[in-house]
Amino acid sequence: MAGRRYDPERRQRIIDAAIRVVGRSGIAGLTHRSVAQEADVPLGSTTYHFKTLDELMVAALRQANEGFAKVIASRGGLEDPRTDLAAELAALTGEWLGGERTGVELEYELYLAALRRPALRPVAAEWCEDVAAVLSRRTDPVTARALVALMDGICLQVLLTGTPYDEEYAREVLGRLLPGEGGPGAGA
Amino acid sequence: MAGRRYDPERRQRIIDAAIRVVGRSGIAGLTHRSVAQEADVPLGSTTYHFKTLDELMVAALRQANEGFAKVIASRGGLEDPRTDLAAELAALTGEWLGGERTGVELEYELYLAALRRPALRPVAAEWCEDVAAVLSRRTDPVTARALVALMDGICLQVLLTGTPYDEEYAREVLGRLLPGEGGPGAGA
DNA sequence: ATCCCATGTGTACGAGCGTACACAACGGAG
DNA sequence: CTCCGTTGTGTACGCTCGTACACATGGGAT
């Protein structure tokens, strides 16, 4: 039982390498070989731990999601009812986009890959739901989902058109989605 | 001139075939060979007309955009100030998503490919701007852009998570983006 | 101590890719 | 009529891919 030469670190390193590869060369560049080289493990090791590339992508996307979740978690203000939710969201998005474009591209590429790869869809859906769930503590579920959608759309436009991120604008339009602007009542 | 065996129809047929291929197998399945087979032309013909796959994708995306533009144009209600813009948009989105999933997937896949392929970015940006421009006739540019972003996000969530499209919901949240809810005065 | 099998590795193979290149077909110039 | 350049086609090459398979390795059962 899990004795022998069992090496869980190896698996993790492969996932990390996969993420790095996708970040650098995109999904198109994600192959068993490129990952093996990046992780500095033999080719057979990648095929052993992940029989298909889909499996590897699922693991990578899941891990990327956790990375984003941490960004959210590190922003305690998101759960504080006294903060301006739209402003918090806009700032968080800015922080995320402003960091390394590579990281954002990577997560989005993995996320968007779900369009064609059904295996990824549950993970993508999970991400949506997780973020919406966090937001639901500050507003109703419908609004939360819309907030997520709008954030997605804004990020997409930034990424796809090269337009710089405008936090002011994001805060403004995000705020419009909120039902009662500044209206409490969602206490408890 | 341009006599000889000059055949402009051939080029168009290749683009059409490329769109069909992407629709069926995704960008990953787009190769000179697959397109050649789909278009029923020799392999050399595809490489002759489109030296690189990027070129072919640009042409395909451009054509796909025009397809969407036609959908918009066919909805005269979008420009009529008396209609409910949010409802129009929601209905249009529903119509688009409700049709053939293949078509939508195709356009989105091409559109999203701009994330990694700079060659596609201007075309993607153009699409954004075109839609926003149409919307700008009914509202201010900032709102128009937000509307586009939210539509994008909503479509994405539908496509990525498999959730059925909820037109009611779309109308509701799209409406919240509009500055004066139901408020006329933007006449002329 | 010996055997056995799960675990992990390295190499080889067939398929499909973009690309390059040699060749057929056609129409005008001399 | 002959020659030649443009236009389009078909085949062949080198490369990389996923996959399969033969081979080390090392702990547990006997």
XYZ file of N, CA, C and O in Angstrom, chain B residues 6-162:
628
model
N -7.403 30.631 -63.242
C -7.715 31.420 -62.061
C -9.096 31.062 -61.506
O -10.091 31.079 -62.227
N -9.141 30.748 -60.261
C -10.396 30.280 -59.684
C -10.593 30.828 -58.267
O -10.191 30.228 -57.293
N -11.221 31.994 -58.156
C -11.400 32.625 -56.843
C -12.347 31.837 -55.946
O -12.293 31.934 -54.736
N -13.192 31.083 -56.567
C -14.147 30.294 -55.796
C -13.428 29.287 -54.905
O -13.877 28.950 -53.814
N -12.325 28.848 -55.373
C -11.532 27.860 -54.656
C -11.125 28.363 -53.273
O -11.259 27.693 -52.270
N -10.658 29.579 -53.240
C -10.230 30.172 -51.978
C -11.390 30.222 -50.971
O -11.241 29.878 -49.806
N -12.517 30.659 -51.442
C -13.672 30.746 -50.567
C -14.082 29.371 -50.057
O -14.446 29.198 -48.898
N -14.010 28.408 -50.927
C -14.407 27.068 -50.533
C -13.487 26.523 -49.450
O -13.893 25.800 -48.562
N -12.229 26.919 -49.538
C -11.273 26.495 -48.514
C -11.620 27.121 -47.166
O -11.594 26.449 -46.133
N -11.979 28.392 -47.180
C -12.374 29.050 -45.934
C -13.608 28.377 -45.346
O -13.668 28.084 -44.154
N -14.574 28.125 -46.184
C -15.783 27.457 -45.712
C -15.445 26.108 -45.095
O -15.972 25.733 -44.050
N -14.569 25.397 -45.768
C -14.174 24.080 -45.267
C -13.476 24.216 -43.921
O -13.719 23.430 -43.000
N -12.629 25.227 -43.806
C -11.916 25.443 -42.547
C -12.901 25.686 -41.414
O -12.766 25.128 -40.319
N -13.905 26.483 -41.697
C -14.923 26.749 -40.675
C -15.639 25.472 -40.289
O -15.881 25.204 -39.118
N -15.946 24.670 -41.271
C -16.623 23.417 -40.975
C -15.729 22.495 -40.141
O -16.183 21.830 -39.218
N -14.461 22.481 -40.483
C -13.528 21.631 -39.743
C -13.417 22.082 -38.292
O -13.488 21.268 -37.367
N -13.257 23.387 -38.098
C -13.156 23.896 -36.732
C -14.443 23.593 -35.972
O -14.410 23.220 -34.802
N -15.551 23.745 -36.648
C -16.826 23.449 -36.011
C -16.920 22.001 -35.567
O -17.487 21.689 -34.522
N -16.354 21.135 -36.354
C -16.473 19.719 -36.058
C -15.384 19.236 -35.102
O -15.652 18.512 -34.153
N -14.159 19.625 -35.365
C -13.044 19.061 -34.612
C -12.273 20.076 -33.778
O -11.314 19.712 -33.114
N -12.682 21.308 -33.839
C -11.958 22.310 -33.078
C -10.694 22.751 -33.780
O -10.284 22.182 -34.785
N -10.093 23.783 -33.225
C -8.882 24.304 -33.823
C -7.788 23.253 -33.830
O -6.949 23.223 -34.728
N -7.796 22.416 -32.840
C -6.783 21.368 -32.765
C -6.845 20.470 -34.001
O -5.845 19.886 -34.408
N -8.014 20.379 -34.592
C -8.175 19.508 -35.748
C -7.977 20.221 -37.071
O -8.138 19.621 -38.134
N -7.641 21.498 -36.961
C -7.468 22.285 -38.182
C -6.052 22.110 -38.725
O -5.085 22.593 -38.135
N -5.949 21.416 -39.823
C -4.647 21.228 -40.471
C -4.840 21.451 -41.964
O -5.963 21.415 -42.473
N -3.748 21.659 -42.642
C -3.845 21.834 -44.082
C -4.538 20.636 -44.722
O -5.349 20.771 -45.625
N -4.209 19.493 -44.204
C -4.771 18.277 -44.790
C -6.259 18.133 -44.553
O -7.033 17.804 -45.452
N -6.662 18.355 -43.299
C -8.078 18.177 -42.982
C -8.922 19.171 -43.779
O -10.006 18.838 -44.258
N -8.413 20.373 -43.924
C -9.139 21.373 -44.694
C -9.201 20.967 -46.163
O -10.241 21.075 -46.811
N -8.076 20.495 -46.656
C -8.033 20.084 -48.056
C -9.055 18.985 -48.321
O -9.801 19.020 -49.297
N -9.099 18.032 -47.408
C -10.036 16.929 -47.584
C -11.475 17.420 -47.532
O -12.313 17.035 -48.348
N -11.746 18.287 -46.556
C -13.099 18.799 -46.379
C -13.535 19.621 -47.592
O -14.684 19.559 -48.015
N -12.598 20.383 -48.133
C -12.924 21.239 -49.270
C -12.842 20.472 -50.589
O -13.190 21.005 -51.640
N -12.358 19.247 -50.478
C -12.189 18.417 -51.665
C -11.262 19.089 -52.683
O -11.580 19.180 -53.866
N -10.166 19.575 -52.167
C -9.125 20.139 -53.023
C -7.813 19.461 -52.646
O -7.698 18.898 -51.562
N -6.855 19.505 -53.532
C -5.570 18.879 -53.202
C -4.874 19.616 -52.065
O -5.127 20.804 -51.826
N -4.016 18.900 -51.380
C -3.286 19.477 -50.261
C -2.541 20.737 -50.665
O -2.562 21.754 -49.963
N -1.901 20.656 -51.818
C -1.117 21.793 -52.272
C -1.945 23.054 -52.441
O -1.431 24.162 -52.334
N -3.223 22.879 -52.691
C -4.090 24.026 -52.898
C -4.257 24.839 -51.613
O -4.289 26.067 -51.643
N -4.364 24.168 -50.489
C -4.547 24.897 -49.233
C -3.268 25.638 -48.849
O -3.318 26.770 -48.383
N -2.144 24.994 -49.084
C -0.889 25.661 -48.744
C -0.600 26.783 -49.734
O 0.097 27.727 -49.414
N -1.146 26.658 -50.898
C -0.931 27.694 -51.904
C -1.714 28.954 -51.545
O -1.190 30.057 -51.560
N -2.966 28.778 -51.193
C -3.802 29.934 -50.894
C -3.535 30.518 -49.521
O -3.676 31.713 -49.298
N -3.171 29.656 -48.562
C -2.890 30.126 -47.208
C -1.556 29.539 -46.749
O -1.492 28.382 -46.325
N -0.560 30.364 -46.837
C 0.786 29.877 -46.526
C 0.872 29.323 -45.109
O 1.557 28.356 -44.841
N 0.174 29.948 -44.191
C 0.193 29.456 -42.808
C -1.232 29.228 -42.318
O -2.192 29.772 -42.868
N -1.351 28.458 -41.270
C -2.667 28.197 -40.703
C -3.236 29.456 -40.056
O -4.457 29.635 -40.006
N -2.360 30.294 -39.555
C -2.818 31.554 -38.969
C -3.612 32.366 -39.986
O -4.674 32.902 -39.676
N -3.081 32.440 -41.171
C -3.784 33.169 -42.230
C -5.179 32.606 -42.440
O -6.162 33.334 -42.552
N -5.228 31.316 -42.463
C -6.510 30.651 -42.682
C -7.467 30.942 -41.533
O -8.655 31.208 -41.733
N -6.935 30.936 -40.333
C -7.770 31.215 -39.166
C -8.273 32.642 -39.180
O -9.424 32.910 -38.819
N -7.430 33.544 -39.575
C -7.845 34.944 -39.651
C -9.013 35.070 -40.624
O -10.031 35.692 -40.318
N -8.868 34.456 -41.761
C -9.938 34.506 -42.756
C -11.211 33.874 -42.214
O -12.310 34.401 -42.406
N -11.052 32.765 -41.523
C -12.217 32.058 -40.992
C -12.909 32.887 -39.914
O -14.136 33.008 -39.897
N -12.103 33.455 -39.025
C -12.687 34.261 -37.950
C -13.409 35.467 -38.524
O -14.500 35.817 -38.098
N -12.798 36.074 -39.506
C -13.399 37.248 -40.128
C -14.761 36.869 -40.720
O -15.746 37.574 -40.565
N -14.785 35.756 -41.364
C -16.035 35.314 -41.975
C -17.083 34.969 -40.918
O -18.263 35.281 -41.060
N -16.618 34.329 -39.848
C -17.532 33.981 -38.759
C -18.118 35.252 -38.146
O -19.307 35.312 -37.826
N -17.298 36.256 -37.999
C -17.764 37.526 -37.463
C -18.856 38.114 -38.326
O -19.854 38.635 -37.837
N -18.648 38.013 -39.610
C -19.654 38.544 -40.522
C -20.971 37.797 -40.359
O -22.040 38.378 -40.452
N -20.843 36.507 -40.083
C -22.045 35.725 -39.834
C -22.809 36.261 -38.640
O -24.033 36.423 -38.687
N -22.084 36.583 -37.597
C -22.738 37.113 -36.404
C -23.311 38.500 -36.676
O -24.395 38.838 -36.204
N -22.559 39.271 -37.444
C -23.034 40.611 -37.780
C -24.373 40.528 -38.493
O -25.258 41.354 -38.287
N -24.513 39.497 -39.313
C -25.776 39.330 -40.031
C -26.914 39.020 -39.070
O -28.031 39.503 -39.229
N -26.609 38.203 -38.072
C -27.621 37.891 -37.068
C -28.088 39.171 -36.396
O -29.272 39.399 -36.176
N -27.127 40.027 -36.091
C -27.464 41.299 -35.462
C -28.292 42.162 -36.412
O -29.320 42.721 -36.042
N -27.812 42.228 -37.641
C -28.477 43.082 -38.608
C -29.911 42.621 -38.852
O -30.813 43.435 -39.060
N -30.115 41.329 -38.803
C -31.450 40.796 -39.077
C -32.426 41.131 -37.947
O -33.619 40.915 -38.061
N -31.864 41.639 -36.853
C -32.718 42.029 -35.732
C -32.836 43.536 -35.716
O -32.158 44.223 -34.965
N -33.682 44.048 -36.532
C -33.831 45.490 -36.607
C -34.196 46.091 -35.266
O -33.878 47.238 -34.975
N -34.842 45.313 -34.428
C -35.302 45.812 -33.135
C -34.188 46.376 -32.281
O -34.411 47.177 -31.378
N -32.980 45.940 -32.586
C -31.841 46.379 -31.788
C -31.610 47.877 -31.904
O -31.053 48.505 -31.012
N -32.035 48.411 -33.028
C -31.771 49.828 -33.244
C -32.998 50.689 -32.965
O -32.906 51.911 -32.954
N -34.084 50.049 -32.763
C -35.312 50.788 -32.499
C -35.338 51.234 -31.030
O -35.379 50.403 -30.128
N -35.309 52.532 -30.792
C -35.224 53.050 -29.417
C -36.408 52.656 -28.552
O -36.337 52.757 -27.334
N -37.488 52.226 -29.178
C -38.668 51.921 -28.367
C -38.627 50.527 -27.773
O -39.396 50.192 -26.900
N -37.761 49.682 -28.294
C -37.689 48.325 -27.745
C -36.837 48.310 -26.477
O -36.038 49.206 -26.241
N -37.030 47.277 -25.706
C -36.225 47.080 -24.498
C -34.881 46.484 -24.919
O -34.815 45.340 -25.355
N -33.851 47.285 -24.783
C -32.536 46.854 -25.271
C -32.078 45.555 -24.612
O -31.593 44.639 -25.290
N -32.251 45.474 -23.315
C -31.819 44.278 -22.593
C -32.556 43.040 -23.109
O -31.962 41.987 -23.335
N -33.840 43.192 -23.320
C -34.641 42.068 -23.801
C -34.220 41.671 -25.211
O -34.111 40.480 -25.534
N -33.970 42.661 -26.032
C -33.523 42.394 -27.397
C -32.223 41.597 -27.384
O -32.066 40.602 -28.080
N -31.312 42.082 -26.564
C -30.001 41.449 -26.465
C -30.119 40.021 -25.947
O -29.489 39.090 -26.458
N -30.938 39.862 -24.945
C -31.123 38.536 -24.350
C -31.732 37.576 -25.370
O -31.328 36.415 -25.462
N -32.689 38.096 -26.125
C -33.345 37.262 -27.126
C -32.373 36.889 -28.236
O -32.316 35.733 -28.680
N -31.602 37.873 -28.637
C -30.624 37.636 -29.691
C -29.598 36.591 -29.252
O -29.264 35.673 -30.005
N -29.149 36.740 -28.041
C -28.194 35.771 -27.514
C -28.814 34.377 -27.470
O -28.173 33.387 -27.825
N -30.048 34.343 -27.053
C -30.741 33.057 -26.983
C -30.877 32.430 -28.355
O -30.679 31.225 -28.528
N -31.191 33.277 -29.310
C -31.333 32.796 -30.672
C -30.012 32.218 -31.175
O -29.957 31.157 -31.783
N -28.972 32.942 -30.843
C -27.640 32.546 -31.295
C -27.231 31.237 -30.624
O -26.784 30.291 -31.289
N -27.406 31.194 -29.314
C -27.021 29.996 -28.575
C -27.963 28.835 -28.851
O -27.551 27.668 -28.823
N -29.196 29.165 -29.092
C -30.191 28.114 -29.258
C -30.093 27.409 -30.589
O -30.527 26.269 -30.717
N -29.525 28.080 -31.554
C -29.424 27.474 -32.880
C -28.630 26.186 -32.845
O -28.984 25.247 -32.161
N -27.550 26.205 -33.564
C -26.709 25.016 -33.537
C -25.531 25.296 -32.629
O -24.817 26.265 -32.793
N -25.349 24.437 -31.693
C -24.247 24.639 -30.766
C -22.920 24.671 -31.528
O -21.989 25.379 -31.168
N -22.871 23.900 -32.588
C -21.656 23.847 -33.387
C -21.221 25.227 -33.852
O -20.069 25.606 -33.704
N -22.171 25.965 -34.387
C -21.844 27.278 -34.902
C -21.302 28.201 -33.823
O -20.320 28.913 -34.020
N -21.934 28.166 -32.692
C -21.508 29.024 -31.595
C -20.126 28.616 -31.100
O -19.241 29.446 -30.905
N -19.962 27.350 -30.919
C -18.670 26.836 -30.456
C -17.559 27.267 -31.396
O -16.498 27.694 -30.985
N -17.840 27.121 -32.631
C -16.887 27.481 -33.672
C -16.474 28.936 -33.554
O -15.296 29.243 -33.482
N -17.450 29.821 -33.507
C -17.134 31.240 -33.461
C -16.392 31.579 -32.183
O -15.431 32.358 -32.192
N -16.800 30.989 -31.097
C -16.124 31.270 -29.849
C -14.716 30.714 -29.839
O -13.787 31.329 -29.336
N -14.573 29.574 -30.394
C -13.239 28.977 -30.388
C -12.269 29.828 -31.194
O -11.141 30.088 -30.774
N -12.737 30.279 -32.325
C -11.907 31.143 -33.154
C -11.614 32.449 -32.409
O -10.482 32.946 -32.380
N -12.656 32.982 -31.838
C -12.548 34.243 -31.107
C -11.559 34.099 -29.949
O -10.645 34.913 -29.771
N -11.705 33.050 -29.193
C -10.857 32.841 -28.018
C -9.425 32.483 -28.391
O -8.504 32.660 -27.596
N -9.274 31.999 -29.585
C -7.919 31.640 -30.027
C -7.022 32.867 -30.066
O -5.801 32.761 -30.044
N -7.649 34.034 -30.099
C -6.878 35.275 -30.127
C -6.054 35.433 -28.852
O -5.069 36.170 -28.830
N -6.461 34.749 -27.816
C -5.722 34.812 -26.550
C -4.255 34.496 -26.774
O -3.375 35.115 -26.183
N -4.001 33.562 -27.634
C -2.635 33.106 -27.852
C -2.065 33.513 -29.192
O -0.850 33.513 -29.381
N -2.936 33.773 -30.131
C -2.466 34.063 -31.479
C -2.641 35.543 -31.776
O -3.739 35.979 -32.128
N -1.587 36.290 -31.657
C -1.654 37.736 -31.880
C -2.255 38.093 -33.223
O -2.909 39.123 -33.356
N -2.062 37.248 -34.203
C -2.589 37.550 -35.538
C -4.106 37.668 -35.512
O -4.691 38.403 -36.308
N -4.717 36.954 -34.596
C -6.175 36.964 -34.525
C -6.709 38.141 -33.711
O -7.897 38.487 -33.804
N -5.851 38.747 -32.931
C -6.305 39.762 -31.982
C -6.992 40.951 -32.635
O -8.053 41.374 -32.169
N -6.425 41.478 -33.689
C -7.105 42.612 -34.319
C -8.505 42.248 -34.784
O -9.432 43.051 -34.661
N -8.657 41.047 -35.279
C -9.973 40.633 -35.760
C -10.939 40.491 -34.597
O -12.101 40.904 -34.680
N -10.451 39.922 -33.502
C -11.298 39.785 -32.316
C -11.679 41.153 -31.777
O -12.840 41.403 -31.420
N -10.699 42.037 -31.728
C -10.961 43.386 -31.238
C -11.991 44.074 -32.122
O -12.893 44.768 -31.639
N -11.842 43.860 -33.406
C -12.769 44.446 -34.360
C -14.197 43.984 -34.095
O -15.139 44.763 -34.128
N -14.323 42.722 -33.787
C -15.643 42.185 -33.495
C -16.243 42.900 -32.290
O -17.383 43.370 -32.318
N -15.454 42.987 -31.225
C -15.900 43.683 -30.018
C -16.363 45.084 -30.353
O -17.445 45.520 -29.962
N -15.531 45.773 -31.079
C -15.829 47.166 -31.385
C -17.074 47.299 -32.250
O -17.878 48.201 -32.049
N -17.206 46.394 -33.188
C -18.368 46.454 -34.068
C -19.658 46.289 -33.276
O -20.612 47.057 -33.443
N -19.674 45.279 -32.423
C -20.878 45.049 -31.632
C -21.121 46.237 -30.706
O -22.245 46.725 -30.582
N -20.044 46.684 -30.065
C -20.189 47.823 -29.161
C -20.695 49.054 -29.918
O -21.502 49.828 -29.392
N -20.221 49.198 -31.153
C -20.644 50.352 -31.945
C -22.143 50.295 -32.218
O -22.844 51.309 -32.115
N -22.620 49.102 -32.550
C -24.056 48.954 -32.782
C -24.835 49.321 -31.521
O -25.815 50.063 -31.562
N -24.339 48.830 -30.408
C -25.013 49.088 -29.136
C -24.919 50.553 -28.732
O -25.778 51.065 -28.014
N -23.875 51.199 -29.189
C -23.663 52.596 -28.800
C -24.754 53.506 -29.337
O -24.902 54.633 -28.883
N -25.467 53.021 -30.295
C -26.542 53.848 -30.828
C -27.731 53.890 -29.875
O -28.630 54.682 -30.015
N -27.714 52.955 -28.934
C -28.815 52.918 -27.972
C -28.395 53.362 -26.580
O -29.221 53.582 -25.715
N -27.108 53.410 -26.363
C -26.628 53.775 -25.033
C -25.225 54.356 -25.154
O -24.690 54.451 -26.251
N -24.638 54.716 -24.061
C -23.297 55.305 -24.119
C -22.254 54.209 -24.351
O -22.511 53.028 -24.120
N -21.088 54.594 -24.818
C -20.048 53.626 -25.170
C -19.598 52.765 -23.997
O -19.309 51.579 -24.174
N -19.515 53.358 -22.834
C -19.095 52.583 -21.662
C -20.074 51.455 -21.399
O -19.689 50.294 -21.218
N -21.331 51.787 -21.389
C -22.360 50.772 -21.173
C -22.327 49.728 -22.285
O -22.475 48.530 -22.033
N -22.134 50.204 -23.487
C -22.104 49.286 -24.623
C -21.005 48.240 -24.431
O -21.235 47.038 -24.620
N -19.859 48.699 -24.039
C -18.746 47.769 -23.844
C -19.055 46.777 -22.725
O -18.747 45.596 -22.816
N -19.668 47.295 -21.684
C -20.033 46.424 -20.560
C -21.060 45.391 -20.988
O -21.000 44.221 -20.590
N -21.980 45.835 -21.822
C -23.008 44.926 -22.331
C -22.352 43.779 -23.099
O -22.694 42.609 -22.932
N -21.428 44.141 -23.946
C -20.712 43.125 -24.717
C -19.968 42.172 -23.785
O -20.006 40.950 -23.945
N -19.313 42.747 -22.792
C -18.558 41.919 -21.854
C -19.477 40.947 -21.124
O -19.163 39.754 -20.988
N -20.607 41.448 -20.686
C -21.521 40.580 -19.944
C -22.096 39.493 -20.847
O -22.219 38.330 -20.439
N -22.434 39.863 -22.060
C -22.928 38.850 -22.997
C -21.880 37.766 -23.213
O -22.178 36.574 -23.199
N -20.663 38.238 -23.401
C -19.569 37.292 -23.562
C -19.495 36.347 -22.371
O -19.408 35.130 -22.524
N -19.536 36.936 -21.196
C -19.416 36.129 -19.983
C -20.562 35.142 -19.834
O -20.354 33.985 -19.455
N -21.755 35.593 -20.135
C -22.912 34.711 -20.020
C -22.797 33.550 -21.010
O -23.006 32.387 -20.665
N -22.453 33.874 -22.225
C -22.297 32.821 -23.243
C -21.226 31.826 -22.813
O -21.391 30.609 -22.932
N -20.156 32.384 -22.323
C -19.059 31.538 -21.902
C -19.506 30.558 -20.827
O -19.188 29.369 -20.877
N -20.229 31.061 -19.866
C -20.672 30.190 -18.781
C -21.594 29.097 -19.301
O -21.507 27.946 -18.881
N -22.451 29.468 -20.214
C -23.348 28.470 -20.798
C -22.541 27.392 -21.518
O -22.731 26.198 -21.325
N -21.603 27.878 -22.320
C -20.826 26.962 -23.145
C -19.882 26.097 -22.302
O -19.678 24.910 -22.577
N -19.303 26.713 -21.292
C -18.286 26.016 -20.505
C -18.859 25.084 -19.453
O -18.256 24.062 -19.123
N -20.000 25.437 -18.915
C -20.541 24.615 -17.840
C -21.678 23.718 -18.298
O -22.070 22.806 -17.580
N -22.200 23.999 -19.491
C -23.302 23.176 -19.970
C -24.650 23.599 -19.416
O -25.674 23.008 -19.734
